[in-house]
mmCIF file with all atom_site columns, C-alpha atoms in Angstrom:
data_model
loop_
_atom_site.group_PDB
_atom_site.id
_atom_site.type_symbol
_atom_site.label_atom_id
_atom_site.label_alt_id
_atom_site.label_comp_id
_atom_site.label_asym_id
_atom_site.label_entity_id
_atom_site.label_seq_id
_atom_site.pdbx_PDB_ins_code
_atom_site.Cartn_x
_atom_site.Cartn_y
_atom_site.Cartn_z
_atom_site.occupancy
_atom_site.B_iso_or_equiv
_atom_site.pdbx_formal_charge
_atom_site.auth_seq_id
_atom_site.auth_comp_id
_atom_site.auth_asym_id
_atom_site.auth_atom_id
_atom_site.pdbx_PDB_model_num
ATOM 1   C CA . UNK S 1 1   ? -8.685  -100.364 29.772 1.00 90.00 ? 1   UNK S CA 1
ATOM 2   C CA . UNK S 1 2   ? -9.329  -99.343  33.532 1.00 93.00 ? 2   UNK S CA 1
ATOM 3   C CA . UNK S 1 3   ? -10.925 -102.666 34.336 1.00 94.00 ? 3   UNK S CA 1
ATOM 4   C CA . UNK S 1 4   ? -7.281  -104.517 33.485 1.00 95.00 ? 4   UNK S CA 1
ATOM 5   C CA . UNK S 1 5   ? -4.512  -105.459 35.728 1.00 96.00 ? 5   UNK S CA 1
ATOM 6   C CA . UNK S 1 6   ? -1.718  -103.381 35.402 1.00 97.00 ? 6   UNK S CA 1
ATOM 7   C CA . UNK S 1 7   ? 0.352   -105.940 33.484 1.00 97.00 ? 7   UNK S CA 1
ATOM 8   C CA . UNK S 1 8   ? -1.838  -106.550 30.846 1.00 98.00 ? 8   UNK S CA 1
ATOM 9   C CA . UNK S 1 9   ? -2.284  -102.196 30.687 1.00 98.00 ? 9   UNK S CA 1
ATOM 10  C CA . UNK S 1 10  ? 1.050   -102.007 30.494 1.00 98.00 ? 10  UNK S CA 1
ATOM 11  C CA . UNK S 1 11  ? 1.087   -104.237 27.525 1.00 98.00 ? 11  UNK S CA 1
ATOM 12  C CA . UNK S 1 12  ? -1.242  -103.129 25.555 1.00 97.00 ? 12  UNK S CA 1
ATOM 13  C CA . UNK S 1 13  ? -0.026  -99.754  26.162 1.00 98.00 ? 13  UNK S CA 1
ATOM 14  C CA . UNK S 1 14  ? 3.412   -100.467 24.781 1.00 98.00 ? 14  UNK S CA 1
ATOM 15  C CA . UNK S 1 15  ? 2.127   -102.335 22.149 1.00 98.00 ? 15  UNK S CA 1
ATOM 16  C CA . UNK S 1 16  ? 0.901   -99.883  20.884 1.00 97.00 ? 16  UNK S CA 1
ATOM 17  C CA . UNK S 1 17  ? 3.123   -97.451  21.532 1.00 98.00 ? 17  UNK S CA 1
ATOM 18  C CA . UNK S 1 18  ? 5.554   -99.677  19.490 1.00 98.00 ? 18  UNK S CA 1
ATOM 19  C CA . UNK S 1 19  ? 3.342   -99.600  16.574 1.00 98.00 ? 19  UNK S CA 1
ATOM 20  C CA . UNK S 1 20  ? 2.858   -95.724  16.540 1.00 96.00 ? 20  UNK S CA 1
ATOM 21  C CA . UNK S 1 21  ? 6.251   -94.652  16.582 1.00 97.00 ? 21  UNK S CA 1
ATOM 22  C CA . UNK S 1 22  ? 7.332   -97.138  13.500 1.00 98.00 ? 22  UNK S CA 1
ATOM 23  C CA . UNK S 1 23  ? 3.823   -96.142  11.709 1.00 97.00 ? 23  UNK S CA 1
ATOM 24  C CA . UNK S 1 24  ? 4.913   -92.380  12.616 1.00 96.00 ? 24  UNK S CA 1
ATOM 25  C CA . UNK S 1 25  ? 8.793   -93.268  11.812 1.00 98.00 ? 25  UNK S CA 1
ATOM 26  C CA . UNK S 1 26  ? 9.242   -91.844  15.359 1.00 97.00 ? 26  UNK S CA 1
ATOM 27  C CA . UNK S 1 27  ? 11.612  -93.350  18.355 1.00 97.00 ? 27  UNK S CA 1
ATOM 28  C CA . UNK S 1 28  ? 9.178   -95.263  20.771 1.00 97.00 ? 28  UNK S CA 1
ATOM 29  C CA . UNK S 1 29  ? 10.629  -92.671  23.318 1.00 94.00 ? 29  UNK S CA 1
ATOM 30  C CA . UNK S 1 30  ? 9.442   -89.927  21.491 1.00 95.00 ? 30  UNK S CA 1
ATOM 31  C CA . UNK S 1 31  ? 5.457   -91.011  21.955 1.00 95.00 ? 31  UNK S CA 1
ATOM 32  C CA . UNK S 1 32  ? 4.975   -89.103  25.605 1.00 94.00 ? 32  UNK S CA 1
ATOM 33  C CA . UNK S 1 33  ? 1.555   -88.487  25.513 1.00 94.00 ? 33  UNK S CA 1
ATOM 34  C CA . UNK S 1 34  ? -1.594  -90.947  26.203 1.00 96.00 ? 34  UNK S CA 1
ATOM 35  C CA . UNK S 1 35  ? -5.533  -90.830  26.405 1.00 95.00 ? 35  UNK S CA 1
ATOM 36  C CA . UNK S 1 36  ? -7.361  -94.195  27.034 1.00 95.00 ? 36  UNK S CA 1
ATOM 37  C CA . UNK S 1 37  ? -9.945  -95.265  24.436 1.00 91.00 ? 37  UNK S CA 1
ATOM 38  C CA . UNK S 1 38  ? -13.378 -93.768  25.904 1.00 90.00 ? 38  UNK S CA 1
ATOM 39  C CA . UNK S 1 39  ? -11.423 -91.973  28.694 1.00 92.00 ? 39  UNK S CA 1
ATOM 40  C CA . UNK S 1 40  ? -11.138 -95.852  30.457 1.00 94.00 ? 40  UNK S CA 1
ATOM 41  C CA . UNK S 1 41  ? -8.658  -95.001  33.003 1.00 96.00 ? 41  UNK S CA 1
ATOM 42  C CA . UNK S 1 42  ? -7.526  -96.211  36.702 1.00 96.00 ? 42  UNK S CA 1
ATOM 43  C CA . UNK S 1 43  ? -4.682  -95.628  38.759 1.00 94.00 ? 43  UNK S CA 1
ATOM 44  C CA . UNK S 1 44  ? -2.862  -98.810  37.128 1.00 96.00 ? 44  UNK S CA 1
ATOM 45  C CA . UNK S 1 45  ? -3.534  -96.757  33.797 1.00 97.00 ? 45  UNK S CA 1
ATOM 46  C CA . UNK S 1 46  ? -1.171  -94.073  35.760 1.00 97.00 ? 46  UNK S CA 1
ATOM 47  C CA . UNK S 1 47  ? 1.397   -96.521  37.092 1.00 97.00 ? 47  UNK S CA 1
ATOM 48  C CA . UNK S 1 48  ? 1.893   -98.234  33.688 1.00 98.00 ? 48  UNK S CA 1
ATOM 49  C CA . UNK S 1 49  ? 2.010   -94.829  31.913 1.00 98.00 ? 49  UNK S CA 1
ATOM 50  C CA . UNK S 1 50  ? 4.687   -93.996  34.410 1.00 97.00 ? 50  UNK S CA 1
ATOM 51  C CA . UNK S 1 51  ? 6.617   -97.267  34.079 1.00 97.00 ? 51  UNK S CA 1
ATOM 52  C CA . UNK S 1 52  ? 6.949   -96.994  30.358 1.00 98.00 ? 52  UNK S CA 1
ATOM 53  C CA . UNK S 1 53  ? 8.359   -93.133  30.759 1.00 96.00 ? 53  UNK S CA 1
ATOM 54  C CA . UNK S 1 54  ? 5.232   -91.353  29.539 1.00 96.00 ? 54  UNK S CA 1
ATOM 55  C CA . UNK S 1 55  ? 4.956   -87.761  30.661 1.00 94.00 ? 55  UNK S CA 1
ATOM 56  C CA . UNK S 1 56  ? 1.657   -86.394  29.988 1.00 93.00 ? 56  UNK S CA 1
ATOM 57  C CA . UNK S 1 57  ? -1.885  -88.437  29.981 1.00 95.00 ? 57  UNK S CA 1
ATOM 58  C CA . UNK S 1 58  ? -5.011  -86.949  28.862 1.00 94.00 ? 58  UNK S CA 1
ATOM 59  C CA . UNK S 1 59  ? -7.816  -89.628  30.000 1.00 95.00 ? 59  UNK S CA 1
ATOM 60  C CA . UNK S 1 60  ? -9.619  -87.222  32.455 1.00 94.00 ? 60  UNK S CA 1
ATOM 61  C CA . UNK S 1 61  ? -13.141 -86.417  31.745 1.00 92.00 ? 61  UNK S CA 1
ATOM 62  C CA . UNK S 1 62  ? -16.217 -85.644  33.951 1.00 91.00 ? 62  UNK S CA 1
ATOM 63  C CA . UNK S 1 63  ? -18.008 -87.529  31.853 1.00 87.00 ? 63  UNK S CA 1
ATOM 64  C CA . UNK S 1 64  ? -15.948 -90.833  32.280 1.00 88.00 ? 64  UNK S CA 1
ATOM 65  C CA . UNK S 1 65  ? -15.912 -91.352  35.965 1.00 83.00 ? 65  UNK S CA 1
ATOM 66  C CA . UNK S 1 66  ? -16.229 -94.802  36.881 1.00 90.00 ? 66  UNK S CA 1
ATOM 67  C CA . UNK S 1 67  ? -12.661 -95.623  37.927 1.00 93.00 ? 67  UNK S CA 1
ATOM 68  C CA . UNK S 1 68  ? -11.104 -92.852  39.267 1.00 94.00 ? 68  UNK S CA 1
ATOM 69  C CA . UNK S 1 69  ? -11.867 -90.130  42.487 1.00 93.00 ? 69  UNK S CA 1
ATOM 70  C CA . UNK S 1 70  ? -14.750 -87.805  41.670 1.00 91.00 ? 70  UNK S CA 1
ATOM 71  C CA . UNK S 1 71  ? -12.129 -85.327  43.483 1.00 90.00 ? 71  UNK S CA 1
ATOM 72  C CA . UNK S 1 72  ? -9.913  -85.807  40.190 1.00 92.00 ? 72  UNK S CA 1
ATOM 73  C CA . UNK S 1 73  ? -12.576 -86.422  37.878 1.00 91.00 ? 73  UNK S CA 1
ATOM 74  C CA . UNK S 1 74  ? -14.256 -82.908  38.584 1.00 90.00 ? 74  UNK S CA 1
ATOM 75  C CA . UNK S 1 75  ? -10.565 -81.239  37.561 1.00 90.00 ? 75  UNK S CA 1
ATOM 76  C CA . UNK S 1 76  ? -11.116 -78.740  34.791 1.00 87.00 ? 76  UNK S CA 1
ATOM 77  C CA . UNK S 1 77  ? -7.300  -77.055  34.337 1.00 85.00 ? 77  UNK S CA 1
ATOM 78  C CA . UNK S 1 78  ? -3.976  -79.367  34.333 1.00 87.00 ? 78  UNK S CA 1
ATOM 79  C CA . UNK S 1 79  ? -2.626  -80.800  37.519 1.00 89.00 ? 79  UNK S CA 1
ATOM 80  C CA . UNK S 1 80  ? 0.056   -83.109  38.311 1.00 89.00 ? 80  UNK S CA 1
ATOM 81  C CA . UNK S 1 81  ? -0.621  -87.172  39.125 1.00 91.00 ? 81  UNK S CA 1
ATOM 82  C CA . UNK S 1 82  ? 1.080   -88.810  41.967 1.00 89.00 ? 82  UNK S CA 1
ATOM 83  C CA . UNK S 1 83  ? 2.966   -90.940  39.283 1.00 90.00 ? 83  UNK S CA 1
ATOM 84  C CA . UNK S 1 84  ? 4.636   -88.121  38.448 1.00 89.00 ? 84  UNK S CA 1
ATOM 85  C CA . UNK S 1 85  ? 2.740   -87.594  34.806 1.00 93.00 ? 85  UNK S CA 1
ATOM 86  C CA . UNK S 1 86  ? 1.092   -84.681  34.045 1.00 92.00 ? 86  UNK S CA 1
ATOM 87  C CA . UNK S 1 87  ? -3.005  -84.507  33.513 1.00 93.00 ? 87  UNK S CA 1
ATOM 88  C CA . UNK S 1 88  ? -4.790  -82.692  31.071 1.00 92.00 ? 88  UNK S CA 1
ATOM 89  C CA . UNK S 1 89  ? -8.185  -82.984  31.768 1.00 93.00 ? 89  UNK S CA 1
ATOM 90  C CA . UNK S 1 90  ? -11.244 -82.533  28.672 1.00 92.00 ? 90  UNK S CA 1
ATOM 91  C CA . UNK S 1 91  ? -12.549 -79.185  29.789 1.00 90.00 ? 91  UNK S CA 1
ATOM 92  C CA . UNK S 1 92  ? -16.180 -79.096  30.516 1.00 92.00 ? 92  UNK S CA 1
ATOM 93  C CA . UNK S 1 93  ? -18.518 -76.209  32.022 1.00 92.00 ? 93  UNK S CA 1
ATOM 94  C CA . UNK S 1 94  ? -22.009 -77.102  33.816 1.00 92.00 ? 94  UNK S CA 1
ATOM 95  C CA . UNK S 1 95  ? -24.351 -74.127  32.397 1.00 92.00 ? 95  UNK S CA 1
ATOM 96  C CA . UNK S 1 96  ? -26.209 -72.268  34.560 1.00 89.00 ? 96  UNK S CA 1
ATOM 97  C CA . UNK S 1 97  ? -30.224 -72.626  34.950 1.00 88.00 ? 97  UNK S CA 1
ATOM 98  C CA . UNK S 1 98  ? -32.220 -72.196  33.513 1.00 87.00 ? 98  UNK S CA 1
ATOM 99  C CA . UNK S 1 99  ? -30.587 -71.247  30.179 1.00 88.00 ? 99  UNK S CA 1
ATOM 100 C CA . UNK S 1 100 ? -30.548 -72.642  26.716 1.00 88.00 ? 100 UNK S CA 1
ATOM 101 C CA . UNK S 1 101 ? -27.138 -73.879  27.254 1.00 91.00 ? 101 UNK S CA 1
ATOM 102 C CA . UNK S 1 102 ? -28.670 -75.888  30.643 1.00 91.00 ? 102 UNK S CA 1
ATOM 103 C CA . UNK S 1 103 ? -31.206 -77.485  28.217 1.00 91.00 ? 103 UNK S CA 1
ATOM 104 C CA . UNK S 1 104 ? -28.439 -78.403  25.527 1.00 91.00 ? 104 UNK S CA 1
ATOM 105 C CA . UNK S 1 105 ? -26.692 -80.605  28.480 1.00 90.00 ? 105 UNK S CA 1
ATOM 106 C CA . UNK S 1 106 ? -29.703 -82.330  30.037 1.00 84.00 ? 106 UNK S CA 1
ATOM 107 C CA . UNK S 1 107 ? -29.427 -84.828  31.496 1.00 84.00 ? 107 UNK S CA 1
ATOM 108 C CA . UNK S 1 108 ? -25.937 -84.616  31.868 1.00 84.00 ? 108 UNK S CA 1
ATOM 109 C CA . UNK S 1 109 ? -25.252 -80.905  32.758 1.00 89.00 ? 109 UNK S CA 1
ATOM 110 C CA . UNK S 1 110 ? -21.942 -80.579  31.374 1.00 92.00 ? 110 UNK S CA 1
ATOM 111 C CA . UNK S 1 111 ? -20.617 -79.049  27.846 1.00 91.00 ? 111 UNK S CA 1
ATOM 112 C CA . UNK S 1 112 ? -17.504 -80.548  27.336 1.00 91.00 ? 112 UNK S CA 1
ATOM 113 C CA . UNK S 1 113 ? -14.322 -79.352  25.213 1.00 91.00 ? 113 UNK S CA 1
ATOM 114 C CA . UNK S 1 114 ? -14.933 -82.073  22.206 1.00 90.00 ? 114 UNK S CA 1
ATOM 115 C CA . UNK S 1 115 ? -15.739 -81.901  18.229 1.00 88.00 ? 115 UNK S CA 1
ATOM 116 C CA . UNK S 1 116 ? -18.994 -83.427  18.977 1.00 88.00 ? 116 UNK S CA 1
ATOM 117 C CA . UNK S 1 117 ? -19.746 -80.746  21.421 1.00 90.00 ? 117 UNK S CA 1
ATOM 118 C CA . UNK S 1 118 ? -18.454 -78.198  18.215 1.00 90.00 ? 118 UNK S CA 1
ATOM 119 C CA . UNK S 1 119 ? -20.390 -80.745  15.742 1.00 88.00 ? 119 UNK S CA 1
ATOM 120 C CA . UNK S 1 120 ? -23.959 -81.185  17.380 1.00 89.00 ? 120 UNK S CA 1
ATOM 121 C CA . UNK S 1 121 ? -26.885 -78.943  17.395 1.00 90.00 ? 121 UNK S CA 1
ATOM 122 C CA . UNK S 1 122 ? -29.067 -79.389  20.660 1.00 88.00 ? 122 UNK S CA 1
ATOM 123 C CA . UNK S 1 123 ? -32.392 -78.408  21.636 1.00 87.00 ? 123 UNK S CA 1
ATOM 124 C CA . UNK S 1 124 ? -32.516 -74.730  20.400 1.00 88.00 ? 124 UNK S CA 1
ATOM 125 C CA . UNK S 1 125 ? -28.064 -74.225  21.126 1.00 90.00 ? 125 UNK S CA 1
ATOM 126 C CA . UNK S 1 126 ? -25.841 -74.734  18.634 1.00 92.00 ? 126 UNK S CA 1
ATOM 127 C CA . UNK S 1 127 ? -22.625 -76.777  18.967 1.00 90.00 ? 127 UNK S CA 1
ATOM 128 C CA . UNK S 1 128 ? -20.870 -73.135  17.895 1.00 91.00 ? 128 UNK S CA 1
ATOM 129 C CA . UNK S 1 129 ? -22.457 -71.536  20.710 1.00 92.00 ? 129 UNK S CA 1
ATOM 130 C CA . UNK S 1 130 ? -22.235 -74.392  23.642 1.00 93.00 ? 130 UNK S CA 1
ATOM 131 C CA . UNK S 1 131 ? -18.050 -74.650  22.914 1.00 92.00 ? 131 UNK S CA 1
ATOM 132 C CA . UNK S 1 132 ? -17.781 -70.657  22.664 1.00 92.00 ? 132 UNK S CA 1
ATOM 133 C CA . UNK S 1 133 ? -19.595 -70.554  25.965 1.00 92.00 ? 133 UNK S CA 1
ATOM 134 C CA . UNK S 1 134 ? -16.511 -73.037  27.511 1.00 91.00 ? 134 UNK S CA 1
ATOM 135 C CA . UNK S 1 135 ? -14.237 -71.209  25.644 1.00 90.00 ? 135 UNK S CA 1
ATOM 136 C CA . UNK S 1 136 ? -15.364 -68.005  27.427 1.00 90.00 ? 136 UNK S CA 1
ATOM 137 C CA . UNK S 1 137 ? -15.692 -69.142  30.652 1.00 88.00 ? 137 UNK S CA 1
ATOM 138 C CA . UNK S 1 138 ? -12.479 -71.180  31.187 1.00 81.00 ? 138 UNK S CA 1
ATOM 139 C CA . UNK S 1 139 ? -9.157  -69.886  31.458 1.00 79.00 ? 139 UNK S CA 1
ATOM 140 C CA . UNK S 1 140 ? -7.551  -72.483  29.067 1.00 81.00 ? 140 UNK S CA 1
ATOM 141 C CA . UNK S 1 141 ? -9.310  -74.942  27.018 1.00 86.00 ? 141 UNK S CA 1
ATOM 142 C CA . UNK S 1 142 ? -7.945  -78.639  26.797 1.00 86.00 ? 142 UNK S CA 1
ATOM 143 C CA . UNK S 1 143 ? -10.229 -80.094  23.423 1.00 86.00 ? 143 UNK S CA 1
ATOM 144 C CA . UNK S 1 144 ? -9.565  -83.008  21.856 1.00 84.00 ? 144 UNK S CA 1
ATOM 145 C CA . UNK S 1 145 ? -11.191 -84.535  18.263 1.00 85.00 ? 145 UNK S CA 1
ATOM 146 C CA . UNK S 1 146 ? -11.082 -87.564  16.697 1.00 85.00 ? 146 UNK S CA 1
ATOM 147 C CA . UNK S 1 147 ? -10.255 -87.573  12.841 1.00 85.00 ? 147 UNK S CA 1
ATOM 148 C CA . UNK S 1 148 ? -13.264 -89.071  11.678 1.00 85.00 ? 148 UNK S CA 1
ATOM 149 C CA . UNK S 1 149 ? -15.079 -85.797  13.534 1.00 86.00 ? 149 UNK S CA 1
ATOM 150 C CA . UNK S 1 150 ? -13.898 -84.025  9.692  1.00 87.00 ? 150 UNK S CA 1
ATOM 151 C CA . UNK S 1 151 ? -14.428 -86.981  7.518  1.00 89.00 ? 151 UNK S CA 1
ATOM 152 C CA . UNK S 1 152 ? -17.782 -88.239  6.396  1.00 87.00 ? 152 UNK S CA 1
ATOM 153 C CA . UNK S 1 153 ? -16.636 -91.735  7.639  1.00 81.00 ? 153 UNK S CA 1
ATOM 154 C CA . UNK S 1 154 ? -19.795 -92.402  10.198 1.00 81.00 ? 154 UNK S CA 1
ATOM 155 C CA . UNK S 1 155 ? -22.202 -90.388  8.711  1.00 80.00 ? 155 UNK S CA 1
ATOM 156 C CA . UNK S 1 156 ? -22.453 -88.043  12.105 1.00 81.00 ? 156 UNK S CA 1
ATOM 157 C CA . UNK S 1 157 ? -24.403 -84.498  12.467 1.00 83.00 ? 157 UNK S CA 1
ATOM 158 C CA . UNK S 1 158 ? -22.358 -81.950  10.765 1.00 84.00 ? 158 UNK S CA 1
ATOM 159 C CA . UNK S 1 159 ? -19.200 -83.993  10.014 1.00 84.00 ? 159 UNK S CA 1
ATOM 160 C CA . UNK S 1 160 ? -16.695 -83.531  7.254  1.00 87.00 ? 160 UNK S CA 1
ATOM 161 C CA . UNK S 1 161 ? -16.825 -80.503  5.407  1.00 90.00 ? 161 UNK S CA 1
ATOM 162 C CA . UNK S 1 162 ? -19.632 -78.749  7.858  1.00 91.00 ? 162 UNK S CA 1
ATOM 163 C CA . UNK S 1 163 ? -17.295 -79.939  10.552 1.00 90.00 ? 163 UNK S CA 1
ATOM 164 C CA . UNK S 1 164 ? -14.101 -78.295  9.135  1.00 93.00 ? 164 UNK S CA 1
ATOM 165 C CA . UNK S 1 165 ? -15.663 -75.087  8.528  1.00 93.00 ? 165 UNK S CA 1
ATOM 166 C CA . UNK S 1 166 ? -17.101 -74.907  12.113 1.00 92.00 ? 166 UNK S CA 1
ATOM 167 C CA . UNK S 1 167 ? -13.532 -75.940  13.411 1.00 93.00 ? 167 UNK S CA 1
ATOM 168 C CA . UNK S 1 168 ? -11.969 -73.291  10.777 1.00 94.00 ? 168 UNK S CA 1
ATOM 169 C CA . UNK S 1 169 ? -14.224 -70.605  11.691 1.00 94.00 ? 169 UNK S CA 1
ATOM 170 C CA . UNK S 1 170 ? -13.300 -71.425  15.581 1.00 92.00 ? 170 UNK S CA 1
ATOM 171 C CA . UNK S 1 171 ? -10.034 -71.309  15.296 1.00 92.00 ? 171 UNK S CA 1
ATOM 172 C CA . UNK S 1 172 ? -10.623 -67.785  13.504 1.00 94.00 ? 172 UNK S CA 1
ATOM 173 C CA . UNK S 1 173 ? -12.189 -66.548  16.012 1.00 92.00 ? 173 UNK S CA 1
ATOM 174 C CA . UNK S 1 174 ? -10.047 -67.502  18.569 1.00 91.00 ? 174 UNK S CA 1
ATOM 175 C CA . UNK S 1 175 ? -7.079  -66.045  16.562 1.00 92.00 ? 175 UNK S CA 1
ATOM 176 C CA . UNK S 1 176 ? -8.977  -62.724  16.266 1.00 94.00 ? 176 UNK S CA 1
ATOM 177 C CA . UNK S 1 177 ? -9.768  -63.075  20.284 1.00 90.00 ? 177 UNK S CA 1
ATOM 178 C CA . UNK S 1 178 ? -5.322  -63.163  20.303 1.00 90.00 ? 178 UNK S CA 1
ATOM 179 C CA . UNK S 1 179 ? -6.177  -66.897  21.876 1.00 88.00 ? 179 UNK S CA 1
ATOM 180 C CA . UNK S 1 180 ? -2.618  -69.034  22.654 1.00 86.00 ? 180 UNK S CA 1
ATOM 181 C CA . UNK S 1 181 ? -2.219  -72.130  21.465 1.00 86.00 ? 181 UNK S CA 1
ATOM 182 C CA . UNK S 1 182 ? -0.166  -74.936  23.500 1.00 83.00 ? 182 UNK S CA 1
ATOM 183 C CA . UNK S 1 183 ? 0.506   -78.777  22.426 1.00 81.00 ? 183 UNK S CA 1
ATOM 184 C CA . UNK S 1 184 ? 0.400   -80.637  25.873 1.00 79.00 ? 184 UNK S CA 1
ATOM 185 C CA . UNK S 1 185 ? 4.043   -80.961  25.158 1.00 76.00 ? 185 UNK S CA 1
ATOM 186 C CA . UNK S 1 186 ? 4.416   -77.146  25.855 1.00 80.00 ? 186 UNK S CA 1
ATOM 187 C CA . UNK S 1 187 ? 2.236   -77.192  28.696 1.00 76.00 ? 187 UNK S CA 1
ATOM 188 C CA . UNK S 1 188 ? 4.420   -79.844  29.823 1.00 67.00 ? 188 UNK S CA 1
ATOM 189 C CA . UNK S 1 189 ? 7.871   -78.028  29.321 1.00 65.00 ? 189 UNK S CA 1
ATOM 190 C CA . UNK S 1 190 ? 6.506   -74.865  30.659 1.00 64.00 ? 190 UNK S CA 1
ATOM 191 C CA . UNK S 1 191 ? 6.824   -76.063  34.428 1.00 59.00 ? 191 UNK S CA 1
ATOM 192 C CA . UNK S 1 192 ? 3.748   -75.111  36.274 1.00 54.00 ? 192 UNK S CA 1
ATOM 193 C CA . UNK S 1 193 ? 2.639   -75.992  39.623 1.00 53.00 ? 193 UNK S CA 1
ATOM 194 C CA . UNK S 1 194 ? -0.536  -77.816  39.212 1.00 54.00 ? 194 UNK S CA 1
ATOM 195 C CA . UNK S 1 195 ? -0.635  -79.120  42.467 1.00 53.00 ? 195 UNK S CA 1
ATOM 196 C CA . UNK S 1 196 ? -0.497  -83.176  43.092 1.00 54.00 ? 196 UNK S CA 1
ATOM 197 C CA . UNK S 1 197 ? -3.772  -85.241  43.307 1.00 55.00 ? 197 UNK S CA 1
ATOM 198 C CA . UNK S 1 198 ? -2.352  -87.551  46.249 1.00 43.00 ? 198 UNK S CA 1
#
């Protein structure tokens, strides 16, 4: 996505925008939230998001850095864009060494708020403990999964049912912790100050 001109972004984006809200039965207007296919996002990602009256975008990840300011990529909590949208980034922690956590991230040196994070079992840490370490160590937790994460679809480490009961037995946990749990819409409504990435 972030290597297209903005036109052709803009596009594709309403494209398929369009075909989300009639697949959802949903007013295109209502669709106010984006994240770019493998986090693929520029500034003209931004501007076209804005143009077509989005409000929140969610392409922001340490690990996808290519196109964008490492100053913005290294963002961890929610912060406003320039264009006016809101940002909420994939949180990620860098583990201290040496640790077992450290060896779980190498080369990388990030654990990042995802089902495969929750899903994959690393070099003596599990995917349980990696994503309660973020979870403990951040003051809000932006994670994002894909559906196929709880299917059997691609045939992944701990998918479908091994996934859901990880997932299940996260989300008890984090219920028992008394854990609150936003959609980016309420982040959205609640009217923070984020601060502006300029």
């Amino acid at each position: 996505m972030a290597e297209l001109p903005f036109d052709r972004q803009a596009t594709l984006i309403q494209r398929t925008r369009d075909a989300l809200a009639d697949a959802c039965s949903l007013e295109v207007d209502e669709i106010t939230a984006f994240r770019a296919g493998r986090h693929s996002a520029s500034r003209e990602t931004f501007d076209a998001l804005a143009k077509l009256g989005f409000d929140i975008d969610a392409s922001v990840n340490v690990r996808y850095g290519q196109y964008l300011p490492a100053s913005m990529i290294r963002r961890r909590t929610p912060f406003a864009l320039e264009e006016g949208l809101l940002e909420l980034p994939t949180t990620y922690i860098r583990p201290e060494f040496p640790s077992r956590l450290w060896l779980r991230t190498f080369p990388s040196g990030t654990i990042t708020a995802t089902a495969n994070t929750l899903r994959t079992d690393r070099r003596f840490c599990s995917g349980k403990r990696a994503i309660q370490a973020l979870v403990s160590s951040s003051p809000g937790v932006s994670l994002y999964f894909h559906p196929y994460d709880a299917t059997e679809y691609h045939d992944l480490e701990n998918d479908g049912p091994t996934f859901r009961r990880r997932f299940e037995r996260f989300v008890a946990r984090l219920i028992k912790d008394n854990a609150v749990f936003q959609t980016a819409g309420d982040v959205d409504a609640n009217g923070f100050d984020f601060g502006t990435i300029i």
